[in-house]
CSV table of C-alpha atoms in Angstrom, one decimal:
chain,number,residue,atom,x,y,z
A,1,UNK,CA,0.0,0.0,-0.1
A,2,UNK,CA,1.3,3.5,-0.8
A,3,UNK,CA,2.3,5.9,2.0
A,4,UNK,CA,0.5,8.9,0.1
A,5,UNK,CA,-1.8,10.8,2.1
A,6,UNK,CA,-5.5,9.9,2.1
A,7,UNK,CA,-7.3,11.3,-0.8
A,8,UNK,CA,-10.2,12.5,1.1
A,9,UNK,CA,-8.1,14.3,3.5
A,10,UNK,CA,-6.2,15.9,0.5
A,11,UNK,CA,-9.2,17.2,-0.9
A,12,UNK,CA,-10.6,18.5,2.4
A,13,UNK,CA,-7.4,19.8,4.3
A,14,UNK,CA,-4.7,21.9,2.6
A,15,UNK,CA,-1.2,20.2,2.1
A,16,UNK,CA,0.3,22.8,4.1
A,17,UNK,CA,-1.6,22.3,7.2
A,18,UNK,CA,-0.9,18.3,7.2
A,19,UNK,CA,1.5,17.7,10.0
A,20,UNK,CA,2.3,14.7,12.3
A,21,UNK,CA,0.5,14.1,15.4
A,22,UNK,CA,1.8,14.5,19.0
A,23,UNK,CA,2.9,11.3,20.5
A,24,UNK,CA,0.3,9.9,23.0
A,25,UNK,CA,1.5,10.0,26.5
A,26,UNK,CA,-0.3,9.0,29.6
A,27,UNK,CA,-3.9,7.5,29.6
A,28,UNK,CA,-5.8,10.6,28.4
A,29,UNK,CA,-7.9,10.2,25.4
A,30,UNK,CA,-7.0,12.2,22.4
A,31,UNK,CA,-9.1,15.1,21.2
A,32,UNK,CA,-10.6,15.7,17.8
A,33,UNK,CA,-8.3,18.5,17.2
A,34,UNK,CA,-5.2,16.8,18.5
A,35,UNK,CA,-5.7,14.0,15.8
A,36,UNK,CA,-3.7,13.9,12.6
A,37,UNK,CA,-5.3,16.2,9.9
A,38,UNK,CA,-5.5,13.1,7.8
A,39,UNK,CA,-7.8,11.6,10.2
A,40,UNK,CA,-10.4,14.5,10.3
A,41,UNK,CA,-11.9,13.6,7.0
A,42,UNK,CA,-12.6,10.0,7.6
A,43,UNK,CA,-13.9,10.6,11.2
A,44,UNK,CA,-16.3,13.5,10.2
A,45,UNK,CA,-17.5,11.5,7.2
A,46,UNK,CA,-17.8,8.1,8.7
A,47,UNK,CA,-18.4,8.7,12.5
A,48,UNK,CA,-21.0,11.2,11.9
A,49,UNK,CA,-24.1,11.4,9.4
A,50,UNK,CA,-24.5,14.7,7.3
A,51,UNK,CA,-27.9,15.4,8.9
A,52,UNK,CA,-26.2,15.3,12.4
A,53,UNK,CA,-23.3,17.4,11.1
A,54,UNK,CA,-25.8,20.0,9.5
A,55,UNK,CA,-27.6,20.1,12.9
A,56,UNK,CA,-24.5,20.6,14.9
A,57,UNK,CA,-23.3,23.4,12.6
A,58,UNK,CA,-26.6,25.2,12.8
A,59,UNK,CA,-26.8,25.0,16.7
A,60,UNK,CA,-23.0,26.0,16.8
A,61,UNK,CA,-23.3,29.1,14.6
A,62,UNK,CA,-26.8,30.0,15.5
A,63,UNK,CA,-28.7,29.7,12.1
A,64,UNK,CA,-29.5,27.4,9.3
A,65,UNK,CA,-26.6,26.2,7.1
A,66,UNK,CA,-27.0,26.9,3.5
A,67,UNK,CA,-24.2,25.2,2.2
A,68,UNK,CA,-24.2,21.9,0.3
A,69,UNK,CA,-23.1,18.6,1.7
A,70,UNK,CA,-19.4,18.8,0.2
A,71,UNK,CA,-19.0,22.4,1.5
A,72,UNK,CA,-20.3,21.7,4.9
A,73,UNK,CA,-18.0,18.6,5.2
A,74,UNK,CA,-15.2,20.3,4.1
A,75,UNK,CA,-15.8,23.2,6.5
A,76,UNK,CA,-16.0,21.1,9.4
A,77,UNK,CA,-12.9,19.3,8.6
A,78,UNK,CA,-11.2,22.6,8.5
A,79,UNK,CA,-12.6,23.5,11.8
A,80,UNK,CA,-11.2,20.4,13.4
A,81,UNK,CA,-7.8,21.4,12.7
A,82,UNK,CA,-7.8,23.5,15.8
A,83,UNK,CA,-9.9,23.7,19.1
A,84,UNK,CA,-13.1,25.6,17.9
A,85,UNK,CA,-16.7,25.6,19.0
A,86,UNK,CA,-17.7,23.3,16.1
A,87,UNK,CA,-14.7,21.0,16.9
A,88,UNK,CA,-15.8,20.9,20.7
A,89,UNK,CA,-19.4,20.2,19.6
A,90,UNK,CA,-18.4,17.4,17.4
A,91,UNK,CA,-16.0,15.9,20.0
A,92,UNK,CA,-19.3,15.8,22.6
A,93,UNK,CA,-21.5,14.4,19.8
A,94,UNK,CA,-19.0,11.6,18.8
A,95,UNK,CA,-18.4,10.8,22.6
A,96,UNK,CA,-22.1,10.4,23.1
A,97,UNK,CA,-22.9,8.5,19.9
A,98,UNK,CA,-20.1,5.9,20.5
A,99,UNK,CA,-20.0,5.6,24.2
A,100,UNK,CA,-20.4,1.9,24.1
A,101,UNK,CA,-17.2,1.4,22.0
A,102,UNK,CA,-15.4,3.8,24.1
A,103,UNK,CA,-16.0,1.9,27.2
A,104,UNK,CA,-14.9,-1.3,25.5
A,105,UNK,CA,-11.5,0.2,24.6
A,106,UNK,CA,-11.0,1.8,27.9
A,107,UNK,CA,-9.5,-1.4,29.7
A,108,UNK,CA,-6.9,-1.7,26.6
A,109,UNK,CA,-3.5,-0.7,28.0
A,110,UNK,CA,-1.1,-1.3,25.0
A,111,UNK,CA,-0.9,-0.7,21.4
A,112,UNK,CA,-0.8,-4.2,20.6
A,113,UNK,CA,-4.0,-4.8,22.4
A,114,UNK,CA,-5.8,-1.8,20.7
A,115,UNK,CA,-4.7,-3.1,17.4
A,116,UNK,CA,-6.0,-6.8,18.0
A,117,UNK,CA,-9.3,-5.2,19.1
A,118,UNK,CA,-9.4,-3.0,15.9
A,119,UNK,CA,-8.9,-6.0,13.7
A,120,UNK,CA,-11.9,-7.7,15.4
A,121,UNK,CA,-13.9,-4.5,15.3
A,122,UNK,CA,-13.7,-4.2,11.7
A,123,UNK,CA,-15.8,-7.4,11.0
A,124,UNK,CA,-18.5,-6.0,13.4
A,125,UNK,CA,-21.4,-3.7,12.8
A,126,UNK,CA,-20.2,-0.7,14.5
A,127,UNK,CA,-17.4,0.4,12.3
A,128,UNK,CA,-17.8,4.1,13.0
A,129,UNK,CA,-17.6,3.6,16.7
A,130,UNK,CA,-14.6,1.3,16.4
A,131,UNK,CA,-12.9,3.9,14.3
A,132,UNK,CA,-13.6,6.8,16.7
A,133,UNK,CA,-12.7,4.9,19.8
A,134,UNK,CA,-9.4,3.6,18.3
A,135,UNK,CA,-8.2,7.0,16.8
A,136,UNK,CA,-8.7,8.7,20.2
A,137,UNK,CA,-7.3,6.1,22.3
A,138,UNK,CA,-4.2,7.2,24.3
A,139,UNK,CA,-2.1,4.3,22.9
A,140,UNK,CA,-2.9,4.9,19.4
A,141,UNK,CA,0.4,5.9,18.0
A,142,UNK,CA,1.4,7.5,14.7
A,143,UNK,CA,2.3,4.0,12.9
A,144,UNK,CA,-1.1,2.5,14.2
A,145,UNK,CA,-3.0,5.5,13.2
A,146,UNK,CA,-1.5,5.4,9.5
A,147,UNK,CA,-2.6,1.7,9.5
A,148,UNK,CA,-6.1,2.5,10.8
A,149,UNK,CA,-6.5,5.3,8.3
A,150,UNK,CA,-5.4,2.9,5.3
A,151,UNK,CA,-7.8,0.3,6.7
A,152,UNK,CA,-10.7,2.7,6.7
A,153,UNK,CA,-9.6,4.0,3.1
A,154,UNK,CA,-9.9,0.6,1.8
A,155,UNK,CA,-13.0,-0.2,3.6
A,156,UNK,CA,-14.6,3.0,2.1
A,157,UNK,CA,-13.7,1.8,-1.5
A,158,UNK,CA,-15.2,-1.5,-0.6
A,159,UNK,CA,-18.5,0.0,0.7
A,160,UNK,CA,-18.5,2.1,-2.4
A,161,UNK,CA,-18.2,-1.1,-4.6
A,162,UNK,CA,-20.6,-2.7,-2.3
A,163,UNK,CA,-23.1,0.1,-2.8
A,164,UNK,CA,-22.8,0.0,-6.6
A,165,UNK,CA,-23.6,-3.7,-6.5
A,166,UNK,CA,-26.5,-3.1,-4.1
A,167,UNK,CA,-27.9,-0.4,-6.4
A,168,UNK,CA,-27.5,-2.8,-9.5
A,169,UNK,CA,-29.2,-5.5,-7.5
A,170,UNK,CA,-31.9,-3.0,-6.2
A,171,UNK,CA,-32.5,-2.1,-10.1
A,172,UNK,CA,-32.9,-5.7,-10.8
A,173,UNK,CA,-35.3,-6.2,-7.9
A,174,UNK,CA,-37.1,-3.4,-8.9
A,175,UNK,CA,-37.6,-4.7,-12.5
A,176,UNK,CA,-38.4,-8.1,-11.1
A,177,UNK,CA,-41.0,-6.4,-8.8
A,178,UNK,CA,-42.4,-4.6,-11.7
A,179,UNK,CA,-42.7,-7.8,-13.9
A,180,UNK,CA,-44.3,-9.6,-10.7
A,181,UNK,CA,-46.7,-6.6,-10.2
A,182,UNK,CA,-47.8,-7.1,-13.7
A,183,UNK,CA,-48.2,-10.7,-13.3
A,184,UNK,CA,-50.1,-10.2,-10.2
A,185,UNK,CA,-52.4,-7.8,-11.8
A,186,UNK,CA,-53.2,-10.4,-14.4
A,187,UNK,CA,-53.7,-12.9,-11.8
A,188,UNK,CA,-56.2,-10.6,-10.1
A,189,UNK,CA,-58.0,-10.0,-13.3
A,190,UNK,CA,-58.2,-13.9,-13.9
A,191,UNK,CA,-59.1,-14.3,-10.4
A,192,UNK,CA,-61.9,-11.7,-10.5
A,193,UNK,CA,-63.3,-13.2,-13.6
A,194,UNK,CA,-63.3,-16.7,-12.0
A,195,UNK,CA,-64.8,-15.3,-8.8
A,196,UNK,CA,-67.7,-13.7,-11.0
A,197,UNK,CA,-68.1,-17.0,-12.8
A,198,UNK,CA,-68.2,-18.8,-9.5
A,199,UNK,CA,-70.8,-16.4,-8.2
A,200,UNK,CA,-72.8,-16.9,-11.3
A,201,UNK,CA,-72.9,-20.7,-10.8
A,202,UNK,CA,-73.6,-20.5,-7.1
A,203,UNK,CA,-76.6,-18.2,-7.8
A,204,UNK,CA,-77.8,-20.8,-10.5
A,205,UNK,CA,-77.3,-23.8,-8.1
A,206,UNK,CA,-79.2,-21.7,-5.4
A,207,UNK,CA,-82.2,-21.5,-7.7
A,208,UNK,CA,-82.1,-25.1,-8.5
A,209,UNK,CA,-81.8,-25.9,-5.1
A,210,UNK,CA,-84.9,-24.0,-4.3
A,211,UNK,CA,-86.7,-25.6,-6.9
A,212,UNK,CA,-85.7,-29.1,-5.8
A,213,UNK,CA,-86.8,-28.2,-2.4
A,214,UNK,CA,-90.3,-27.0,-3.5
A,215,UNK,CA,-90.7,-30.3,-5.5
A,216,UNK,CA,-89.6,-32.3,-2.3
A,217,UNK,CA,-92.0,-30.5,-0.1
A,218,UNK,CA,-94.9,-31.3,-2.7
A,219,UNK,CA,-93.7,-34.9,-2.8
A,220,UNK,CA,-93.6,-35.3,1.0
A,221,UNK,CA,-97.3,-33.8,1.2
A,222,UNK,CA,-98.4,-36.4,-1.2
A,223,UNK,CA,-96.6,-39.1,0.5
A,224,UNK,CA,-98.1,-38.0,4.0
A,225,UNK,CA,-101.7,-38.0,2.4
A,226,UNK,CA,-101.2,-41.5,1.0
A,227,UNK,CA,-100.0,-42.6,4.4
A,228,UNK,CA,-103.0,-41.2,6.0
A,229,UNK,CA,-105.6,-42.8,3.6
A,230,UNK,CA,-103.6,-46.2,4.2
A,231,UNK,CA,-103.8,-45.9,7.9
A,232,UNK,CA,-107.5,-45.2,7.6
A,233,UNK,CA,-108.1,-48.4,5.4
A,234,UNK,CA,-105.9,-50.3,7.8
A,235,UNK,CA,-107.9,-49.1,10.9
A,236,UNK,CA,-111.3,-49.9,9.1
A,237,UNK,CA,-110.0,-53.3,8.0
A,238,UNK,CA,-108.5,-54.5,11.3
A,239,UNK,CA,-111.2,-53.1,13.7
A,240,UNK,CA,-113.1,-56.4,13.9
A,241,UNK,CA,-109.9,-58.3,14.6
A,242,UNK,CA,-108.7,-55.7,17.3
A,243,UNK,CA,-112.3,-55.9,18.7
A,244,UNK,CA,-111.8,-59.8,19.1
A,245,UNK,CA,-108.4,-59.6,20.5
A,246,UNK,CA,-109.7,-57.0,23.1
A,247,UNK,CA,-112.7,-59.3,23.9
A,248,UNK,CA,-110.5,-62.3,24.5
A,249,UNK,CA,-108.0,-60.3,26.7
A,250,UNK,CA,-111.1,-58.9,28.7
A,251,UNK,CA,-112.3,-62.6,29.2
A,252,UNK,CA,-108.7,-63.6,30.5
A,253,UNK,CA,-108.6,-60.7,32.8
A,254,UNK,CA,-112.1,-61.4,34.1
A,255,UNK,CA,-110.9,-65.2,34.8
A,256,UNK,CA,-107.8,-63.8,36.7
A,257,UNK,CA,-110.3,-61.4,38.7
A,258,UNK,CA,-112.3,-64.3,39.9
A,259,UNK,CA,-109.2,-66.3,40.9
A,260,UNK,CA,-108.0,-63.5,42.8
A,261,UNK,CA,-111.3,-62.9,44.4
A,262,UNK,CA,-111.4,-66.7,45.5
A,263,UNK,CA,-107.9,-66.4,46.9
A,264,UNK,CA,-108.8,-63.0,48.6
A,265,UNK,CA,-111.7,-64.7,50.3
A,266,UNK,CA,-109.7,-67.6,51.5
A,267,UNK,CA,-107.3,-65.2,52.7
A,268,UNK,CA,-109.8,-63.3,54.7
A,269,UNK,CA,-111.3,-66.5,56.1
A,270,UNK,CA,-107.7,-67.7,57.2
A,271,UNK,CA,-107.4,-64.1,58.7
A,272,UNK,CA,-110.6,-64.3,60.5
A,273,UNK,CA,-109.5,-67.8,61.8
A,274,UNK,CA,-106.4,-66.4,63.0
A,275,UNK,CA,-108.0,-63.6,64.7
A,276,UNK,CA,-110.4,-66.0,66.7
A,277,UNK,CA,-107.3,-68.0,67.6
A,278,UNK,CA,-105.5,-64.9,68.9
A,279,UNK,CA,-108.9,-64.1,70.7
A,280,UNK,CA,-108.8,-67.3,72.3
A,281,UNK,CA,-105.2,-67.3,73.2
A,282,UNK,CA,-105.8,-63.6,74.7
A,283,UNK,CA,-108.7,-65.2,76.7
A,284,UNK,CA,-106.4,-67.9,78.1
A,285,UNK,CA,-103.8,-65.4,78.8
A,286,UNK,CA,-106.2,-63.3,80.7
A,287,UNK,CA,-107.5,-66.5,82.5
A,288,UNK,CA,-103.9,-67.3,83.6
A,289,UNK,CA,-103.3,-63.8,84.7
A,290,UNK,CA,-106.4,-63.8,86.9
A,291,UNK,CA,-105.5,-67.2,88.2
A,292,UNK,CA,-102.1,-65.7,89.4
A,293,UNK,CA,-103.7,-62.8,91.0
A,294,UNK,CA,-106.7,-64.5,92.4
A,295,UNK,CA,-106.8,-66.0,96.1
A,296,UNK,CA,-105.4,-69.4,96.7
A,297,UNK,CA,-107.4,-72.2,95.1
A,298,UNK,CA,-107.2,-75.9,95.3
A,299,UNK,CA,-104.1,-77.2,93.6
A,300,UNK,CA,-105.9,-78.9,90.9
A,301,UNK,CA,-107.3,-75.5,89.6
A,302,UNK,CA,-104.2,-73.4,89.6
A,303,UNK,CA,-102.2,-73.0,86.2
A,304,UNK,CA,-99.1,-74.9,86.4
A,305,UNK,CA,-95.7,-72.5,86.8
A,306,UNK,CA,-93.1,-73.1,84.1
A,307,UNK,CA,-90.2,-72.3,86.6
A,308,UNK,CA,-87.8,-70.9,84.0
A,309,UNK,CA,-88.1,-74.0,81.7
A,310,UNK,CA,-87.8,-73.2,77.9
A,311,UNK,CA,-90.9,-73.4,75.9
A,312,UNK,CA,-90.2,-73.9,72.2
A,313,UNK,CA,-92.9,-73.1,69.6
A,314,UNK,CA,-92.2,-74.6,66.1
A,315,UNK,CA,-94.3,-73.1,63.3
A,316,UNK,CA,-97.5,-71.2,63.9
A,317,UNK,CA,-99.1,-68.2,62.5
A,318,UNK,CA,-97.2,-64.9,62.7
A,319,UNK,CA,-100.0,-63.4,64.9
A,320,UNK,CA,-100.2,-66.0,67.3
A,321,UNK,CA,-96.4,-66.0,68.2
A,322,UNK,CA,-96.5,-62.8,70.3
A,323,UNK,CA,-99.6,-64.3,72.2
A,324,UNK,CA,-97.6,-67.5,73.2
A,325,UNK,CA,-94.6,-65.5,74.1
A,326,UNK,CA,-96.5,-63.3,76.5
A,327,UNK,CA,-98.6,-66.4,78.1
A,328,UNK,CA,-95.1,-68.6,78.4
A,329,UNK,CA,-93.2,-65.6,80.1
A,330,UNK,CA,-96.2,-64.7,82.5
A,331,UNK,CA,-96.0,-68.3,83.6
A,332,UNK,CA,-92.3,-67.9,84.4
A,333,UNK,CA,-90.8,-69.7,81.4
A,334,UNK,CA,-88.5,-68.8,78.6
A,335,UNK,CA,-90.0,-68.7,75.0
A,336,UNK,CA,-88.2,-69.9,72.0
A,337,UNK,CA,-89.3,-69.9,68.4
A,338,UNK,CA,-88.5,-71.5,65.0
A,339,UNK,CA,-90.5,-71.0,62.1
A,340,UNK,CA,-90.0,-74.6,60.7
A,341,UNK,CA,-87.7,-73.4,57.9
A,342,UNK,CA,-89.7,-70.9,56.2
A,343,UNK,CA,-87.4,-68.0,57.2
A,344,UNK,CA,-85.2,-69.5,59.9
A,345,UNK,CA,-82.4,-71.9,58.7
A,346,UNK,CA,-83.5,-75.5,59.0
A,347,UNK,CA,-80.1,-76.4,60.5
A,348,UNK,CA,-80.8,-74.5,63.5
A,349,UNK,CA,-84.0,-76.5,64.4
A,350,UNK,CA,-82.1,-79.4,66.2
A,351,UNK,CA,-80.0,-77.1,68.3
A,352,UNK,CA,-83.1,-75.2,69.3
A,353,UNK,CA,-85.0,-78.5,70.0
A,354,UNK,CA,-82.0,-79.4,72.4
A,355,UNK,CA,-82.3,-76.2,74.3
A,356,UNK,CA,-86.1,-76.5,74.8
A,357,UNK,CA,-87.8,-78.3,77.8
A,358,UNK,CA,-91.3,-78.2,76.2
A,359,UNK,CA,-92.4,-78.2,72.7
A,360,UNK,CA,-95.4,-76.7,71.1
A,361,UNK,CA,-95.9,-78.0,67.3
A,362,UNK,CA,-98.7,-76.5,65.5
A,363,UNK,CA,-99.4,-79.4,63.0
A,364,UNK,CA,-101.2,-77.2,60.5
A,365,UNK,CA,-98.6,-74.5,60.4
A,366,UNK,CA,-95.2,-76.2,59.8
A,367,UNK,CA,-93.7,-78.0,57.0
A,368,UNK,CA,-93.7,-81.8,56.8
A,369,UNK,CA,-89.7,-82.2,57.3
A,370,UNK,CA,-89.9,-79.8,60.4
A,371,UNK,CA,-92.9,-81.8,61.8
A,372,UNK,CA,-91.2,-85.2,61.5
A,373,UNK,CA,-87.9,-83.9,63.0
A,374,UNK,CA,-89.7,-82.4,66.0
A,375,UNK,CA,-91.8,-85.6,66.6
A,376,UNK,CA,-88.6,-87.8,66.4
A,377,UNK,CA,-86.6,-85.6,68.7
A,378,UNK,CA,-89.5,-85.5,71.3
A,379,UNK,CA,-89.8,-89.2,71.1
A,380,UNK,CA,-86.3,-89.9,71.6
A,381,UNK,CA,-85.5,-87.4,74.4
A,382,UNK,CA,-89.0,-87.9,76.1
A,383,UNK,CA,-90.0,-84.3,75.8
A,384,UNK,CA,-93.5,-83.2,76.2
């Protein structure tokens, strides 16, 4: 690479004013007017937009800047050669805009570390911040500054080529967009025609659908009328058969009613007999109670006392069992009962018979098996 001055710097700065920068000493960052005059042009052009530069110039000089962009840029570069109000305003604005990059290089203490950071930063997105932070760093010496200016000069050429390529690609994209827009317009026209045709077909189909629905309603009405007539004919034809079936069912029901009436009469007779037996037992109980409370009588007229003996009643009507229980208990006995196997388990009958001293067996209200088991047990054991 040639050591000739930067072309932008030659255009913006008179050759007589180009002089080597002061050697960096200590850790204080260099100010804009302390940089090499060759650095002012790339710093102002790369690190700050023309809109921001125009705004700062107008604010500094107290009025609207009427110069064109090139004249504004050249004037700003000239003002940066020494400490001036515009240079100070540019210094503050650049520090504010690129504060993040300045914080990143603040910890670098050597030129080599700064050089390595600059090489990495060139590949990043913040080239303007990296340029400002590198050139103003205290460890940016004359040789490294020359390298940075060469790098940024080459990068500007690359950016120019890239912008040209992007403009050409943009033109191609615009042409492609125009072609796609024309094709889209044609597609929209075809789509509109297809939609209109589809709407016409839908309207036609809806009309046919209404017509078919009307025909279907008329056919359903005719079918319903035919079904009504058919049912009327069937009802008229099957009335006699139905009447015969109902008559037969009525006769069956009357026969069942007569059977139920006979069973009811028998049940009433049995209930009446049970009531009479219960009344007889109550009278016997009353007589026994009267004997117990009456004055002493001859021994042959006094009811025998049971003396805690167990009296077992096997079978019997449901209404009679409580009467027997009260009678036995009033005579001093213990009453036991077994229904003969209707509800109580038949296997418990032998155990209950063994526990009894006296046994009452109602032969008309007990099963045959229970009757023979009671009779056999009493015969073997001699129980009354």
